[in-house]
Amino acid sequence: MSSKILLISCGVFITIFSQIVTSQTRAFSKNPEDLELLVLTIATEETDGYKRFMRSCRHYNLSVRVIGMNEEWRGGDVQRDPGGGHKINMMKKVIGEYKNKNNLVLMFSDSYDAVFLANAKTIIKTFLGFDKQMVFSAEGFCWPNRWLVDKYPEISHGKRYLCSGGFIGFAPVFHDVVTDTEINDEDDDQLYYTNLYLDEKKREKYKMALDHTTKLFQNLNGAEEEIELDLQGTEVTVHNTAHKTTPLWIHGNGASKIFLNYLSNYVPGTWHPDSGCLECNEDIINLKKKKDNELPTVMMAIFIPYATPFMPEFFKKIEKIDYPKKRIDLYIHNMVEYHSNHVADWLKGGAKGLYKTVTNIGPPAFTDSGEKEFIARNKIVEAALSSGDDYLFYVSSEVSFTNKDVLKILISQNRVSAKDWEERYLHPNYSQNLNESIPIEQPCNDVFWFPLYSETWAKHMIEEMENYGQWSGGKNEDARLAGGYENVPTVDIHMNQVGYEAEWLHTLKKYVVPINNRLFPGYYSDGRAIMNFVVKYTPSGQYYLRPHHDSSTYTINIGLNRPGIDYGVRHDVLTFLACVRRFPPLPLWGKFLTESSLQGEGWEQMYAAGFDILYIGNDYHEGLPTTWGTRYIMVCFIDP
């Protein structure tokens, strides 16, 4: 061997040997007082789950570094498919800052579906108890590659498989693990860490372990029956009954997100049996320390949509509301001629001089004596937006106040409440959709029928669309679409045309996706939708829709008005009640329709206003001919 070759060989040997020595001779303190904890998380947008995660970090005074905020997510649809490599690549950009900090412990946590339950000192002590340099959370499912089951080391009890939703390690080792191998953004992050762990040499090199018995990490998917809430001292905690442990972090991975929502109603520091809701006292606005001229300005909008008894008493209670009148712009919108004198008498009696400004819109000011209620409400909102006031306080004439501090209480709470919206617009039986003991009706394979929205929601949706009025022509050429062409056109209006798309997508994720997760276990819908529109069928216009497939994973089709009352549709015993028909109609439909004997009356019940039909997008279906009246439906193509 020549001297040159010998030198090169020695150089390679020295490099490899130095790496081995470095990894095996690293010395880290075992004294928790010498160590600091930094939490790393990935978040590209501020979701409700992210805010919940950050609240838990603040509750325990944890130091957090958020990576990727406002960046485009390129890691794929991780709720449905393997992916998430983008998380690793985003961490690689910053992790080098910590590679030489031996006294730093880094912990990664997902942010959208995870919550901390302990402070840094407790987390570090528990981590040191493993006597390892990297510890990953564990779960009961071998995801995303189930063929790797046999490669995992055998364990006597506990969760056997790695979960990448949470892991912890000394900063230099943490750095080496994250940067060990190249990964594409769309590749799976959990598979990346799994392959490192299953490699015995690397497992030993990085001194990696899994938290099999949830001493630190608790993944909830498949473990719901093991979890109990327990009261320890003054705080509610999560207890794992199978392993008799109190985990310091919980993760709503997979199908357990609703269960995480349930737990987070109580932890961390959210609720106590003696004090009730503790979180309700957070982020409040202290008005007591403000002078009158420092209080927020309010537009108080009084709306009188119909004849209401005891109007003079109503105005007296309005006047008694304890809030500086000079910080209130009073806006009255009266739609009832009968009450014009009541309004005038109250204003002349001294109320007009109390408030900062007074605007009184009564029946004589209406250019259209038949002004619709929803138009009047829109005018109130428009007036509030143009007023420059901090708050809109909307009061309907049928309301009776019993607490004069109501306005201060509402402002100080600093909360957004969906309860009023849900009571008005969700179907009264919506909650049954999430009750596992109540079956969801399935007229045939892959077609489900359930109550979703109220008749009021359906009515208001029609009114909004008709008020906008710019219905498409039902032609193949459609300038609203990116390609300018619609293969199966309808006479419709898109949600983005009326400025309601963002709100619709929010309600879709909040109220429809949980039902889909129940119907199709293992498929986790992201609630993405590009095509959201209301269709209008009339005998003189577009009266039917030819058989077709949808460009969606699944579609929802919501009836907006009443069959048999507002419109009629031609149908027979071989046609699905919801105007959705498979081809051929037999034998797929014959058995159901013969057994149920649902004819016209049943069809009308199934397609009542506010009820939803959910079906697989590639099911072949059609819109049956509308024979009289006007039929409206709301259609949404989900997860295209």
mmCIF file of C-alpha atoms in Angstrom, residues 83-358:
data_model
loop_
_atom_site.group_PDB
_atom_site.id
_atom_site.type_symbol
_atom_site.label_atom_id
_atom_site.label_comp_id
_atom_site.label_asym_id
_atom_site.label_seq_id
_atom_site.Cartn_x
_atom_site.Cartn_y
_atom_site.Cartn_z
ATOM 1 C CA GLY A 83 -46.260 13.477 5.429
ATOM 2 C CA GLY A 84 -44.795 16.206 7.587
ATOM 3 C CA GLY A 85 -41.182 16.148 6.448
ATOM 4 C CA HIS A 86 -41.448 19.898 6.143
ATOM 5 C CA LYS A 87 -41.461 20.071 9.950
ATOM 6 C CA ILE A 88 -38.011 18.501 10.088
ATOM 7 C CA ASN A 89 -36.625 20.736 7.356
ATOM 8 C CA MET A 90 -37.937 23.850 9.113
ATOM 9 C CA MET A 91 -36.260 22.703 12.340
ATOM 10 C CA LYS A 92 -32.986 22.064 10.528
ATOM 11 C CA LYS A 93 -32.800 25.764 9.680
ATOM 12 C CA VAL A 94 -32.610 26.799 13.343
ATOM 13 C CA ILE A 95 -31.383 23.750 15.245
ATOM 14 C CA GLY A 96 -27.717 24.547 14.606
ATOM 15 C CA GLU A 97 -27.963 27.378 17.128
ATOM 16 C CA TYR A 98 -28.197 24.831 19.948
ATOM 17 C CA LYS A 99 -25.823 22.028 18.898
ATOM 18 C CA ASN A 100 -23.068 23.005 21.355
ATOM 19 C CA LYS A 101 -25.265 23.767 24.374
ATOM 20 C CA ASN A 102 -24.735 20.778 26.662
ATOM 21 C CA ASN A 103 -26.844 22.267 29.452
ATOM 22 C CA LEU A 104 -29.897 22.757 27.261
ATOM 23 C CA VAL A 105 -32.711 20.225 26.917
ATOM 24 C CA LEU A 106 -34.823 20.603 23.783
ATOM 25 C CA MET A 107 -38.339 19.247 23.546
ATOM 26 C CA PHE A 108 -40.338 19.164 20.331
ATOM 27 C CA SER A 109 -44.119 19.200 20.467
ATOM 28 C CA ASP A 110 -46.839 19.453 17.869
ATOM 29 C CA SER A 111 -48.845 22.586 18.558
ATOM 30 C CA TYR A 112 -52.273 22.166 16.980
ATOM 31 C CA ASP A 113 -53.269 19.113 19.014
ATOM 32 C CA ALA A 114 -51.068 19.006 22.114
ATOM 33 C CA VAL A 115 -51.161 20.439 25.640
ATOM 34 C CA PHE A 116 -48.540 20.658 28.402
ATOM 35 C CA LEU A 117 -49.427 19.547 31.934
ATOM 36 C CA ALA A 118 -46.224 20.327 33.880
ATOM 37 C CA ASN A 119 -43.493 22.915 34.350
ATOM 38 C CA ALA A 120 -39.938 22.763 33.036
ATOM 39 C CA LYS A 121 -38.421 21.430 36.271
ATOM 40 C CA THR A 122 -40.803 18.465 36.396
ATOM 41 C CA ILE A 123 -40.298 17.696 32.709
ATOM 42 C CA ILE A 124 -36.495 17.732 33.050
ATOM 43 C CA LYS A 125 -36.563 15.488 36.140
ATOM 44 C CA THR A 126 -38.775 12.967 34.375
ATOM 45 C CA PHE A 127 -36.564 13.028 31.285
ATOM 46 C CA LEU A 128 -33.439 12.376 33.364
ATOM 47 C CA GLY A 129 -35.193 9.395 34.940
ATOM 48 C CA PHE A 130 -35.023 7.547 31.601
ATOM 49 C CA ASP A 131 -31.197 7.709 31.707
ATOM 50 C CA LYS A 132 -31.214 8.281 27.935
ATOM 51 C CA GLN A 133 -30.201 11.160 25.694
ATOM 52 C CA MET A 134 -33.289 11.147 23.435
ATOM 53 C CA VAL A 135 -36.799 10.010 24.411
ATOM 54 C CA PHE A 136 -39.741 9.790 22.012
ATOM 55 C CA SER A 137 -43.406 9.440 22.832
ATOM 56 C CA ALA A 138 -45.003 6.067 22.112
ATOM 57 C CA GLU A 139 -48.362 4.888 20.799
ATOM 58 C CA GLY A 140 -50.193 1.649 20.124
ATOM 59 C CA PHE A 141 -50.219 1.928 16.314
ATOM 60 C CA CYS A 142 -47.330 1.339 13.932
ATOM 61 C CA TRP A 143 -47.782 4.337 11.662
ATOM 62 C CA PRO A 144 -47.206 5.023 8.812
ATOM 63 C CA ASN A 145 -45.600 1.707 7.824
ATOM 64 C CA ARG A 146 -47.283 -1.200 9.606
ATOM 65 C CA TRP A 147 -44.838 -3.637 8.010
ATOM 66 C CA LEU A 148 -42.192 -2.413 10.464
ATOM 67 C CA VAL A 149 -43.993 -3.995 13.432
ATOM 68 C CA ASP A 150 -41.627 -6.960 13.707
ATOM 69 C CA LYS A 151 -38.561 -4.726 13.640
ATOM 70 C CA TYR A 152 -39.507 -2.995 16.886
ATOM 71 C CA PRO A 153 -37.884 -4.328 20.068
ATOM 72 C CA GLU A 154 -40.212 -6.492 22.154
ATOM 73 C CA ILE A 155 -41.584 -4.938 25.351
ATOM 74 C CA SER A 156 -43.359 -6.555 28.293
ATOM 75 C CA HIS A 157 -46.073 -3.901 28.577
ATOM 76 C CA GLY A 158 -46.967 -0.418 27.387
ATOM 77 C CA LYS A 159 -47.069 1.244 23.980
ATOM 78 C CA ARG A 160 -44.551 -0.230 21.588
ATOM 79 C CA TYR A 161 -44.366 2.168 18.625
ATOM 80 C CA LEU A 162 -42.734 5.548 18.124
ATOM 81 C CA CYS A 163 -44.839 8.686 17.725
ATOM 82 C CA SER A 164 -43.135 11.851 16.500
ATOM 83 C CA GLY A 165 -45.691 14.252 17.996
ATOM 84 C CA GLY A 166 -43.446 14.766 21.013
ATOM 85 C CA PHE A 167 -39.811 13.999 21.856
ATOM 86 C CA ILE A 168 -37.095 15.364 24.105
ATOM 87 C CA GLY A 169 -33.302 15.259 24.298
ATOM 88 C CA PHE A 170 -30.072 17.005 25.147
ATOM 89 C CA ALA A 171 -29.556 19.779 22.597
ATOM 90 C CA PRO A 172 -26.405 18.382 20.878
ATOM 91 C CA VAL A 173 -27.984 14.933 20.444
ATOM 92 C CA PHE A 174 -31.314 16.472 19.478
ATOM 93 C CA HIS A 175 -29.481 18.387 16.740
ATOM 94 C CA ASP A 176 -27.747 15.267 15.441
ATOM 95 C CA VAL A 177 -30.988 13.275 15.309
ATOM 96 C CA VAL A 178 -32.909 15.977 13.437
ATOM 97 C CA THR A 179 -30.074 16.498 10.938
ATOM 98 C CA ASP A 180 -29.038 12.837 10.606
ATOM 99 C CA THR A 181 -30.575 12.224 7.176
ATOM 100 C CA GLU A 182 -31.993 14.213 4.277
ATOM 101 C CA ILE A 183 -35.776 14.254 3.954
ATOM 102 C CA ASN A 184 -38.174 15.760 1.425
ATOM 103 C CA ASP A 185 -40.882 18.135 2.633
ATOM 104 C CA GLU A 186 -43.645 15.749 1.603
ATOM 105 C CA ASP A 187 -42.013 12.663 3.168
ATOM 106 C CA ASP A 188 -43.227 11.403 6.532
ATOM 107 C CA ASP A 189 -41.529 12.811 9.624
ATOM 108 C CA GLN A 190 -42.635 9.927 11.852
ATOM 109 C CA LEU A 191 -41.119 7.401 9.450
ATOM 110 C CA TYR A 192 -37.886 9.428 9.495
ATOM 111 C CA TYR A 193 -37.519 9.092 13.280
ATOM 112 C CA THR A 194 -38.804 5.501 13.213
ATOM 113 C CA ASN A 195 -36.050 4.433 10.827
ATOM 114 C CA LEU A 196 -33.432 6.012 13.089
ATOM 115 C CA TYR A 197 -34.842 4.269 16.143
ATOM 116 C CA LEU A 198 -35.065 0.859 14.441
ATOM 117 C CA ASP A 199 -31.428 1.104 13.352
ATOM 118 C CA GLU A 200 -29.740 -0.555 16.364
ATOM 119 C CA LYS A 201 -26.439 1.235 15.798
ATOM 120 C CA LYS A 202 -28.062 4.657 15.662
ATOM 121 C CA ARG A 203 -30.354 3.822 18.547
ATOM 122 C CA GLU A 204 -27.270 3.106 20.622
ATOM 123 C CA LYS A 205 -25.313 6.023 19.164
ATOM 124 C CA TYR A 206 -27.988 8.542 20.130
ATOM 125 C CA LYS A 207 -29.069 6.613 23.242
ATOM 126 C CA MET A 208 -32.694 6.727 22.143
ATOM 127 C CA ALA A 209 -35.685 5.330 24.035
ATOM 128 C CA LEU A 210 -39.472 5.342 23.862
ATOM 129 C CA ASP A 211 -41.752 6.386 26.706
ATOM 130 C CA HIS A 212 -43.672 3.090 26.739
ATOM 131 C CA THR A 213 -45.575 3.728 29.976
ATOM 132 C CA THR A 214 -46.483 7.417 29.548
ATOM 133 C CA LYS A 215 -44.293 8.779 32.319
ATOM 134 C CA LEU A 216 -43.822 11.962 30.313
ATOM 135 C CA PHE A 217 -45.722 11.686 27.013
ATOM 136 C CA GLN A 218 -49.354 10.609 26.587
ATOM 137 C CA ASN A 219 -50.638 10.024 23.060
ATOM 138 C CA LEU A 220 -54.417 9.720 23.271
ATOM 139 C CA ASN A 221 -55.238 7.838 20.074
ATOM 140 C CA GLY A 222 -56.368 4.362 21.090
ATOM 141 C CA ALA A 223 -55.779 5.131 24.766
ATOM 142 C CA GLU A 224 -58.966 7.004 25.695
ATOM 143 C CA GLU A 225 -60.159 4.203 27.990
ATOM 144 C CA GLU A 226 -56.938 4.436 30.003
ATOM 145 C CA ILE A 227 -57.424 8.122 30.835
ATOM 146 C CA GLU A 228 -59.141 9.626 33.865
ATOM 147 C CA LEU A 229 -59.268 13.129 35.259
ATOM 148 C CA ASP A 230 -58.046 13.352 38.835
ATOM 149 C CA LEU A 231 -57.983 16.143 41.399
ATOM 150 C CA GLN A 232 -54.571 16.488 43.023
ATOM 151 C CA GLY A 233 -54.487 19.302 45.546
ATOM 152 C CA THR A 234 -55.809 22.403 43.838
ATOM 153 C CA GLU A 235 -55.339 21.254 40.255
ATOM 154 C CA VAL A 236 -57.094 18.789 37.958
ATOM 155 C CA THR A 237 -54.653 16.325 36.376
ATOM 156 C CA VAL A 238 -54.728 13.582 33.758
ATOM 157 C CA HIS A 239 -54.146 10.085 35.129
ATOM 158 C CA ASN A 240 -53.288 6.962 33.138
ATOM 159 C CA THR A 241 -54.991 4.060 34.910
ATOM 160 C CA ALA A 242 -53.203 1.357 32.903
ATOM 161 C CA HIS A 243 -49.718 2.444 33.937
ATOM 162 C CA LYS A 244 -50.631 4.419 37.061
ATOM 163 C CA THR A 245 -48.802 7.475 35.763
ATOM 164 C CA THR A 246 -49.541 11.176 35.533
ATOM 165 C CA PRO A 247 -48.307 12.274 32.090
ATOM 166 C CA LEU A 248 -46.811 15.725 31.676
ATOM 167 C CA TRP A 249 -47.988 16.245 28.089
ATOM 168 C CA ILE A 250 -51.006 15.017 26.122
ATOM 169 C CA HIS A 251 -51.385 14.727 22.365
ATOM 170 C CA GLY A 252 -54.658 14.322 20.474
ATOM 171 C CA ASN A 253 -53.121 12.366 17.633
ATOM 172 C CA GLY A 254 -55.220 10.584 15.032
ATOM 173 C CA ALA A 255 -58.892 10.268 15.877
ATOM 174 C CA SER A 256 -58.521 11.491 19.467
ATOM 175 C CA LYS A 257 -58.791 15.236 18.831
ATOM 176 C CA ILE A 258 -62.340 15.484 20.161
ATOM 177 C CA PHE A 259 -61.214 13.646 23.299
ATOM 178 C CA LEU A 260 -58.390 16.177 23.659
ATOM 179 C CA ASN A 261 -60.994 18.946 23.399
ATOM 180 C CA TYR A 262 -62.863 17.300 26.265
ATOM 181 C CA LEU A 263 -59.761 17.029 28.464
ATOM 182 C CA SER A 264 -58.687 20.593 27.745
ATOM 183 C CA ASN A 265 -61.965 21.819 29.229
ATOM 184 C CA TYR A 266 -60.393 20.835 32.574
ATOM 185 C CA VAL A 267 -56.611 20.955 32.111
ATOM 186 C CA PRO A 268 -54.274 22.679 32.522
ATOM 187 C CA GLY A 269 -55.718 25.011 35.132
ATOM 188 C CA THR A 270 -58.909 25.392 33.140
ATOM 189 C CA TRP A 271 -61.525 24.247 35.642
ATOM 190 C CA HIS A 272 -61.824 23.414 39.337
ATOM 191 C CA PRO A 273 -64.793 21.850 41.174
ATOM 192 C CA ASP A 274 -64.795 24.625 43.775
ATOM 193 C CA SER A 275 -63.982 27.633 41.599
ATOM 194 C CA GLY A 276 -65.628 26.550 38.353
ATOM 195 C CA CYS A 277 -64.201 27.926 35.105
ATOM 196 C CA LEU A 278 -60.712 29.273 35.811
ATOM 197 C CA GLU A 279 -59.923 30.094 32.202
ATOM 198 C CA CYS A 280 -62.896 32.470 32.163
ATOM 199 C CA ASN A 281 -60.892 34.829 34.375
ATOM 200 C CA GLU A 282 -58.008 35.009 31.904
ATOM 201 C CA ASP A 283 -57.488 37.706 29.281
ATOM 202 C CA ILE A 284 -60.260 39.848 30.698
ATOM 203 C CA ILE A 285 -60.368 43.625 30.326
ATOM 204 C CA ASN A 286 -60.309 45.434 33.670
ATOM 205 C CA LEU A 287 -62.721 48.326 33.214
ATOM 206 C CA LYS A 288 -62.683 49.304 36.893
ATOM 207 C CA LYS A 289 -59.283 50.946 36.542
ATOM 208 C CA LYS A 290 -60.379 53.069 33.581
ATOM 209 C CA LYS A 291 -61.884 56.534 33.751
ATOM 210 C CA ASP A 292 -65.147 57.150 31.930
ATOM 211 C CA ASN A 293 -63.417 58.867 29.024
ATOM 212 C CA GLU A 294 -61.029 55.900 28.690
ATOM 213 C CA LEU A 295 -63.733 53.253 28.296
ATOM 214 C CA PRO A 296 -64.285 51.684 24.858
ATOM 215 C CA THR A 297 -66.830 53.363 22.607
ATOM 216 C CA VAL A 298 -69.952 51.373 21.809
ATOM 217 C CA MET A 299 -72.631 51.520 19.161
ATOM 218 C CA MET A 300 -75.821 50.397 20.881
ATOM 219 C CA ALA A 301 -78.111 49.215 18.093
ATOM 220 C CA ILE A 302 -81.758 48.807 19.085
ATOM 221 C CA PHE A 303 -83.647 46.749 16.537
ATOM 222 C CA ILE A 304 -87.455 46.621 16.459
ATOM 223 C CA PRO A 305 -88.389 44.061 13.776
ATOM 224 C CA TYR A 306 -92.007 43.448 14.811
ATOM 225 C CA ALA A 307 -94.662 44.607 17.239
ATOM 226 C CA THR A 308 -93.427 44.066 20.781
ATOM 227 C CA PRO A 309 -95.285 44.552 24.076
ATOM 228 C CA PHE A 310 -93.994 46.775 26.899
ATOM 229 C CA MET A 311 -91.814 49.007 24.725
ATOM 230 C CA PRO A 312 -91.824 51.954 27.200
ATOM 231 C CA GLU A 313 -90.515 49.601 29.909
ATOM 232 C CA PHE A 314 -87.942 48.265 27.449
ATOM 233 C CA PHE A 315 -86.552 51.780 26.881
ATOM 234 C CA LYS A 316 -86.402 52.467 30.622
ATOM 235 C CA LYS A 317 -84.208 49.387 31.103
ATOM 236 C CA ILE A 318 -81.987 50.466 28.210
ATOM 237 C CA GLU A 319 -81.504 53.852 29.862
ATOM 238 C CA LYS A 320 -80.561 52.219 33.183
ATOM 239 C CA ILE A 321 -77.638 50.283 31.700
ATOM 240 C CA ASP A 322 -74.599 51.353 33.733
ATOM 241 C CA TYR A 323 -72.205 52.692 31.115
ATOM 242 C CA PRO A 324 -71.153 56.294 30.337
ATOM 243 C CA LYS A 325 -73.765 57.529 27.874
ATOM 244 C CA LYS A 326 -71.256 59.818 26.174
ATOM 245 C CA ARG A 327 -69.302 56.707 25.141
ATOM 246 C CA ILE A 328 -72.374 55.280 23.389
ATOM 247 C CA ASP A 329 -73.606 55.999 19.863
ATOM 248 C CA LEU A 330 -77.302 55.124 19.875
ATOM 249 C CA TYR A 331 -78.681 53.619 16.680
ATOM 250 C CA ILE A 332 -82.384 52.736 16.467
ATOM 251 C CA HIS A 333 -83.800 50.771 13.548
ATOM 252 C CA ASN A 334 -87.572 50.508 13.856
ATOM 253 C CA MET A 335 -89.503 48.486 11.271
ATOM 254 C CA VAL A 336 -92.915 48.855 12.954
ATOM 255 C CA GLU A 337 -95.048 51.977 12.406
ATOM 256 C CA TYR A 338 -96.954 51.247 15.614
ATOM 257 C CA HIS A 339 -93.791 51.780 17.684
ATOM 258 C CA SER A 340 -92.779 55.097 16.083
ATOM 259 C CA ASN A 341 -94.485 57.089 18.835
ATOM 260 C CA HIS A 342 -92.853 54.950 21.544
ATOM 261 C CA VAL A 343 -89.429 55.703 20.103
ATOM 262 C CA ALA A 344 -90.180 59.409 19.667
ATOM 263 C CA ASP A 345 -91.554 59.780 23.192
ATOM 264 C CA TRP A 346 -88.471 58.152 24.707
ATOM 265 C CA LEU A 347 -86.078 60.360 22.765
ATOM 266 C CA LYS A 348 -88.035 63.546 23.497
ATOM 267 C CA GLY A 349 -88.206 62.592 27.163
ATOM 268 C CA GLY A 350 -84.508 63.253 27.543
ATOM 269 C CA ALA A 351 -82.797 60.179 26.144
ATOM 270 C CA LYS A 352 -81.658 62.024 23.026
ATOM 271 C CA GLY A 353 -79.453 64.340 25.058
ATOM 272 C CA LEU A 354 -77.861 61.540 27.057
ATOM 273 C CA TYR A 355 -75.964 59.739 24.316
ATOM 274 C CA LYS A 356 -72.972 60.752 22.233
ATOM 275 C CA THR A 357 -75.014 60.566 19.021
ATOM 276 C CA VAL A 358 -78.507 59.347 18.190
#
